[in-house]
Tab-separated table of C-alpha atoms in Angstrom:
chain	number	residue	atom	x	y	z
A	1	MET	CA	-33.265	117.372	-11.002
A	2	ASN	CA	-36.034	119.388	-12.504
A	3	GLY	CA	-39.278	118.104	-13.855
A	4	TYR	CA	-40.228	115.316	-11.493
A	5	ARG	CA	-43.785	115.135	-10.063
A	6	THR	CA	-42.635	112.945	-7.315
A	7	ALA	CA	-39.304	111.412	-5.890
A	8	PHE	CA	-40.049	107.841	-4.349
A	9	PHE	CA	-37.130	106.956	-1.871
A	10	ASP	CA	-36.532	103.586	0.189
A	11	VAL	CA	-35.409	104.568	3.451
A	12	ASP	CA	-33.177	102.011	5.093
A	13	GLY	CA	-29.774	102.219	3.431
A	14	THR	CA	-30.946	104.746	0.903
A	15	LEU	CA	-31.584	107.769	3.510
A	16	THR	CA	-30.263	106.115	6.473
A	17	THR	CA	-26.857	104.188	7.289
A	18	ALA	CA	-28.637	101.554	9.347
A	19	PRO	CA	-31.567	99.542	9.159
A	20	SER	CA	-33.989	101.334	11.230
A	21	MET	CA	-36.287	98.403	11.880
A	22	PHE	CA	-33.244	96.636	13.554
A	23	ARG	CA	-31.477	99.601	15.376
A	24	PHE	CA	-35.170	100.311	16.928
A	25	LEU	CA	-35.652	96.641	17.961
A	26	ARG	CA	-32.448	96.842	19.937
A	27	HIS	CA	-33.282	99.752	21.739
A	28	TYR	CA	-36.969	98.736	22.423
A	29	LEU	CA	-36.002	95.233	23.862
A	30	SER	CA	-33.023	96.794	26.110
A	31	ALA	CA	-35.978	99.535	26.934
A	32	VAL	CA	-38.456	97.057	27.888
A	33	GLY	CA	-36.052	94.892	30.152
A	34	HIS	CA	-34.873	92.311	27.979
A	35	PRO	CA	-30.862	91.122	28.180
A	36	PRO	CA	-28.668	91.914	24.921
A	37	THR	CA	-29.062	88.243	24.198
A	38	GLU	CA	-32.614	88.637	23.370
A	39	TYR	CA	-31.866	90.946	20.428
A	40	ILE	CA	-29.019	88.734	19.053
A	41	SER	CA	-31.391	85.697	19.251
A	42	ARG	CA	-34.264	87.273	17.153
A	43	ARG	CA	-31.560	88.533	14.704
A	44	ARG	CA	-30.250	85.214	14.146
A	45	GLU	CA	-33.574	83.720	13.525
A	46	LEU	CA	-34.108	86.317	11.043
A	47	LYS	CA	-30.775	85.810	9.390
A	48	ALA	CA	-31.254	82.331	9.369
A	49	MET	CA	-34.483	82.551	7.363
A	50	ASN	CA	-32.597	84.773	4.998
A	51	GLU	CA	-29.567	82.336	4.518
A	52	VAL	CA	-31.978	79.265	3.662
A	53	GLY	CA	-33.830	81.386	0.994
A	54	CYS	CA	-36.779	82.821	2.460
A	55	PRO	CA	-38.226	85.697	0.606
A	56	ARG	CA	-37.612	89.006	2.288
A	57	GLU	CA	-41.628	89.288	2.791
A	58	ALA	CA	-41.156	86.226	5.035
A	59	THR	CA	-38.547	87.682	7.234
A	60	ASN	CA	-40.569	90.896	7.254
A	61	ARG	CA	-43.580	89.184	8.770
A	62	ALA	CA	-41.526	87.390	11.226
A	63	TYR	CA	-40.140	90.552	12.662
A	64	PHE	CA	-43.619	92.228	13.138
A	65	ALA	CA	-44.914	88.437	14.651
A	66	SER	CA	-42.198	88.805	17.280
A	67	LEU	CA	-43.915	92.093	18.290
A	68	GLU	CA	-47.181	90.449	19.197
A	69	GLY	CA	-48.531	91.659	22.339
A	70	ALA	CA	-46.260	94.905	22.372
A	71	ASP	CA	-48.313	98.210	23.630
A	72	ALA	CA	-48.613	100.380	20.660
A	73	GLY	CA	-48.311	103.575	22.484
A	74	GLU	CA	-45.174	102.166	24.126
A	75	VAL	CA	-43.563	101.312	20.819
A	76	THR	CA	-44.220	104.876	19.616
A	77	ALA	CA	-42.875	106.585	22.502
A	78	LEU	CA	-39.745	104.366	22.525
A	79	ALA	CA	-39.186	104.728	18.822
A	80	GLU	CA	-39.255	108.428	19.445
A	81	ASP	CA	-36.754	107.936	22.032
A	82	TRP	CA	-34.613	105.970	19.906
A	83	PHE	CA	-34.775	108.323	16.910
A	84	ARG	CA	-33.570	111.061	19.152
A	85	GLU	CA	-30.645	109.150	20.250
A	86	GLU	CA	-29.863	108.371	16.815
A	87	LEU	CA	-29.522	112.237	16.176
A	88	ARG	CA	-27.625	112.487	19.394
A	89	ALA	CA	-25.137	110.024	18.084
A	90	GLY	CA	-25.054	111.273	14.820
A	91	GLY	CA	-24.163	109.409	11.395
A	92	PHE	CA	-27.564	108.008	10.955
A	93	PHE	CA	-28.358	109.556	7.776
A	94	HIS	CA	-26.731	108.740	4.392
A	95	GLU	CA	-25.645	112.156	3.375
A	96	HIS	CA	-25.743	111.236	-0.541
A	97	GLY	CA	-29.188	110.006	-0.081
A	98	VAL	CA	-30.572	112.990	1.871
A	99	ALA	CA	-28.792	115.684	-0.547
A	100	ALA	CA	-30.769	114.202	-3.358
A	101	LEU	CA	-33.877	114.378	-1.291
A	102	ARG	CA	-33.183	118.033	-0.544
A	103	ARG	CA	-32.390	119.082	-4.076
A	104	HIS	CA	-35.974	117.537	-4.957
A	105	GLN	CA	-37.529	119.479	-2.159
A	106	GLN	CA	-35.822	122.844	-3.289
A	107	ASP	CA	-37.405	122.019	-6.987
A	108	GLY	CA	-40.744	121.473	-5.402
A	109	THR	CA	-41.047	117.861	-5.894
A	110	ARG	CA	-43.261	115.557	-3.772
A	111	ILE	CA	-41.241	113.312	-1.488
A	112	VAL	CA	-42.829	109.810	-0.750
A	113	PHE	CA	-41.106	107.196	1.427
A	114	VAL	CA	-42.165	103.642	0.343
A	115	SER	CA	-40.588	101.498	2.933
A	116	GLY	CA	-40.723	97.601	4.384
A	117	SER	CA	-40.471	99.539	7.847
A	118	PHE	CA	-43.313	100.589	10.027
A	119	PRO	CA	-45.055	104.059	11.108
A	120	ALA	CA	-43.668	104.060	14.543
A	121	VAL	CA	-40.316	104.045	13.131
A	122	LEU	CA	-40.678	105.863	10.119
A	123	ASP	CA	-42.903	108.682	11.287
A	124	PRO	CA	-40.019	110.432	13.101
A	125	ILE	CA	-37.743	110.079	10.214
A	126	ALA	CA	-40.225	111.512	7.861
A	127	GLU	CA	-40.897	114.689	10.055
A	128	HIS	CA	-37.276	115.409	10.351
A	129	LEU	CA	-36.614	114.863	6.517
A	130	GLY	CA	-39.858	116.839	5.686
A	131	ALA	CA	-41.276	113.838	3.472
A	132	ASP	CA	-44.898	114.503	2.205
A	133	GLU	CA	-46.277	110.898	2.469
A	134	VAL	CA	-44.967	107.725	4.102
A	135	TRP	CA	-46.152	104.370	2.440
A	136	CYS	CA	-44.916	101.388	4.569
A	137	THR	CA	-45.867	98.072	6.224
A	138	GLU	CA	-48.790	98.222	8.377
A	139	PRO	CA	-48.863	96.037	11.634
A	140	GLU	CA	-52.213	95.348	12.839
A	141	ILE	CA	-53.129	96.865	16.254
A	142	ALA	CA	-56.131	95.586	18.236
A	143	TRP	CA	-56.996	97.008	21.695
A	144	SER	CA	-53.790	99.050	21.624
A	145	ARG	CA	-51.582	96.206	21.100
A	146	TYR	CA	-49.633	94.780	17.999
A	147	THR	CA	-51.259	91.339	17.241
A	148	GLY	CA	-48.218	89.983	15.304
A	149	ASN	CA	-50.313	90.247	11.846
A	150	LEU	CA	-50.291	92.797	9.038
A	151	HIS	CA	-53.049	94.740	7.449
A	152	ARG	CA	-51.643	93.885	3.882
A	153	PRO	CA	-48.525	92.523	2.249
A	154	PRO	CA	-45.217	94.060	3.471
A	155	MET	CA	-44.319	97.086	1.598
A	156	LEU	CA	-41.609	95.337	-0.398
A	157	SER	CA	-40.933	94.365	-4.050
A	158	ALA	CA	-44.363	94.225	-6.156
A	159	ALA	CA	-46.268	96.319	-3.438
A	160	LYS	CA	-43.624	98.821	-3.925
A	161	ALA	CA	-44.299	99.192	-7.700
A	162	GLU	CA	-48.230	99.074	-6.965
A	163	THR	CA	-47.626	101.886	-4.591
A	164	VAL	CA	-45.568	104.229	-7.145
A	165	ARG	CA	-48.622	103.902	-9.588
A	166	ALA	CA	-51.265	104.500	-6.994
A	167	VAL	CA	-49.721	107.624	-5.428
A	168	ALA	CA	-48.687	108.994	-9.296
A	169	ALA	CA	-52.499	108.323	-10.204
A	170	ALA	CA	-53.748	110.127	-7.055
A	171	HIS	CA	-51.724	113.165	-7.908
A	172	GLY	CA	-52.598	113.168	-11.615
A	173	THR	CA	-49.426	112.326	-12.939
A	174	THR	CA	-47.826	108.930	-14.227
A	175	PRO	CA	-44.896	107.034	-13.189
A	176	GLU	CA	-43.163	108.181	-16.103
A	177	HIS	CA	-42.629	111.455	-14.433
A	178	CYS	CA	-41.489	110.289	-11.355
A	179	ILE	CA	-38.000	109.136	-9.906
A	180	ALA	CA	-37.304	106.559	-7.417
A	181	TYR	CA	-34.113	105.727	-5.293
A	182	GLY	CA	-33.312	102.267	-3.929
A	183	ASP	CA	-30.589	100.390	-2.461
A	184	HIS	CA	-31.899	96.682	-2.423
A	185	ILE	CA	-33.285	93.971	-4.744
A	186	SER	CA	-36.538	94.010	-3.435
A	187	ASP	CA	-36.495	98.137	-4.473
A	188	LEU	CA	-36.181	96.786	-8.172
A	189	PRO	CA	-39.901	96.747	-9.092
A	190	MET	CA	-40.031	100.422	-7.762
A	191	LEU	CA	-37.069	101.490	-9.765
A	192	ARG	CA	-38.167	99.662	-13.049
A	193	THR	CA	-41.762	101.473	-12.565
A	194	THR	CA	-40.681	105.319	-12.632
A	195	GLY	CA	-39.464	107.278	-15.599
A	196	THR	CA	-35.973	107.670	-13.902
A	197	ALA	CA	-34.294	105.628	-11.187
A	198	VAL	CA	-31.190	105.975	-9.063
A	199	VAL	CA	-29.421	103.036	-7.361
A	200	VAL	CA	-27.809	103.731	-3.952
A	201	GLY	CA	-24.940	101.453	-3.193
A	202	GLY	CA	-23.100	98.234	-4.621
A	203	ASP	CA	-25.995	95.717	-4.916
A	204	LYS	CA	-24.886	93.858	-8.076
A	205	VAL	CA	-28.105	93.215	-9.474
A	206	LEU	CA	-29.275	96.661	-9.147
A	207	ARG	CA	-25.948	98.002	-10.588
A	208	THR	CA	-26.523	95.711	-13.635
A	209	HIS	CA	-29.989	97.153	-14.227
A	210	ALA	CA	-28.529	100.384	-13.855
A	211	ARG	CA	-25.899	99.845	-16.688
A	212	ILE	CA	-28.684	98.546	-19.011
A	213	HIS	CA	-31.070	101.180	-18.370
A	214	GLY	CA	-28.780	104.247	-17.830
A	215	TRP	CA	-29.764	104.759	-14.145
A	216	SER	CA	-27.575	106.916	-12.014
A	217	LEU	CA	-25.564	105.808	-9.194
A	218	LEU	CA	-25.074	107.131	-5.739
A	219	PRO	CA	-22.441	105.575	-3.127
A	220	ALA	CA	-23.304	103.193	-0.529
A	221	ALA	CA	-24.259	104.225	3.025
A	222	PRO	CA	-21.304	104.022	5.334
A	223	VAL	CA	-21.347	102.112	8.413
A	224	PRO	CA	-23.352	103.870	11.006
A	225	PRO	CA	-21.906	104.329	14.454
A	226	ALA	CA	-22.773	101.859	17.495
A	227	LEU	CA	-25.470	103.205	19.976
A	228	ASP	CA	-25.399	103.354	23.863
A	229	LEU	CA	-28.802	101.698	24.676
A	230	PRO	CA	-31.207	102.192	27.448
A	231	LEU	CA	-31.211	99.838	30.166
A	232	TRP	CA	-33.886	100.994	31.869
A	233	HIS	CA	-34.480	97.749	34.041
A	234	THR	CA	-31.306	98.549	35.582
A	235	GLY	CA	-31.575	102.335	36.022
A	236	ARG	CA	-28.319	102.948	33.875
A	237	THR	CA	-27.089	102.891	30.251
A	238	GLY	CA	-24.636	100.571	29.017
A	239	SER	CA	-22.752	100.303	25.571
A	240	LEU	CA	-22.947	96.514	25.580
A	241	ALA	CA	-19.421	96.103	24.653
A	242	ALA	CA	-19.484	92.448	25.736
A	243	VAL	CA	-21.662	91.483	22.980
A	244	THR	CA	-20.364	93.937	20.346
A	245	ASN	CA	-19.035	91.086	18.242
A	246	GLU	CA	-22.092	89.053	18.333
A	247	VAL	CA	-24.379	91.928	17.359
A	248	LYS	CA	-21.981	92.782	14.082
A	249	GLU	CA	-22.205	89.220	13.335
A	250	VAL	CA	-26.262	89.150	13.240
A	251	GLU	CA	-26.216	92.530	11.691
A	252	SER	CA	-24.579	91.184	8.492
A	253	VAL	CA	-27.999	90.166	6.743
């Protein structure tokens, strides 16, 4: 692992066992008073977009459009609550990805997250793992509320590769002296930009590229444990057992 100036990490599925954006969305919707069916409905809409071939950038934009009007301070506070619950429950972090990150930190390598998620969700993760920088999708906030729009294109695909080049240049190095980790096809441009790449999990396209280019492989993240969600509008906590199967169905995007 010695010799890398910067290690670029995707987050969801690479360092975590679960998609942070959706785990948080369930927590957020429940906390502000929505029934479990609201999350299921929103997740099904995004899944349907994926199934008809919409690019991931489009589903990412749709996710943030659904946050239109949300109070930014409340989102940040609830994201911190959500992350504390993930830590309490355990099993949120992918041990192989985190072990690689820790080795790079021991070598003095700069750790940079490059993720399609957003600051409210990523900041607690970055602080916990000790990341040096976070580059991600940036929702537009006006008058302390999410507008439903983005400041710039989502941090996916080509945007990840552009970020690698920009960060490397800013720190006086080149992508060839860096390493990248990713688990999804949208990470491929980033993986192809750095001098060394590591594929996490079983994505067939990424594994084909790994064989061709001699990239390393790490195991896929295990299935995360279920979380008890805050039902603050009823003053109690529930496991939502009655909708477990529906949630599992919509999570399979």
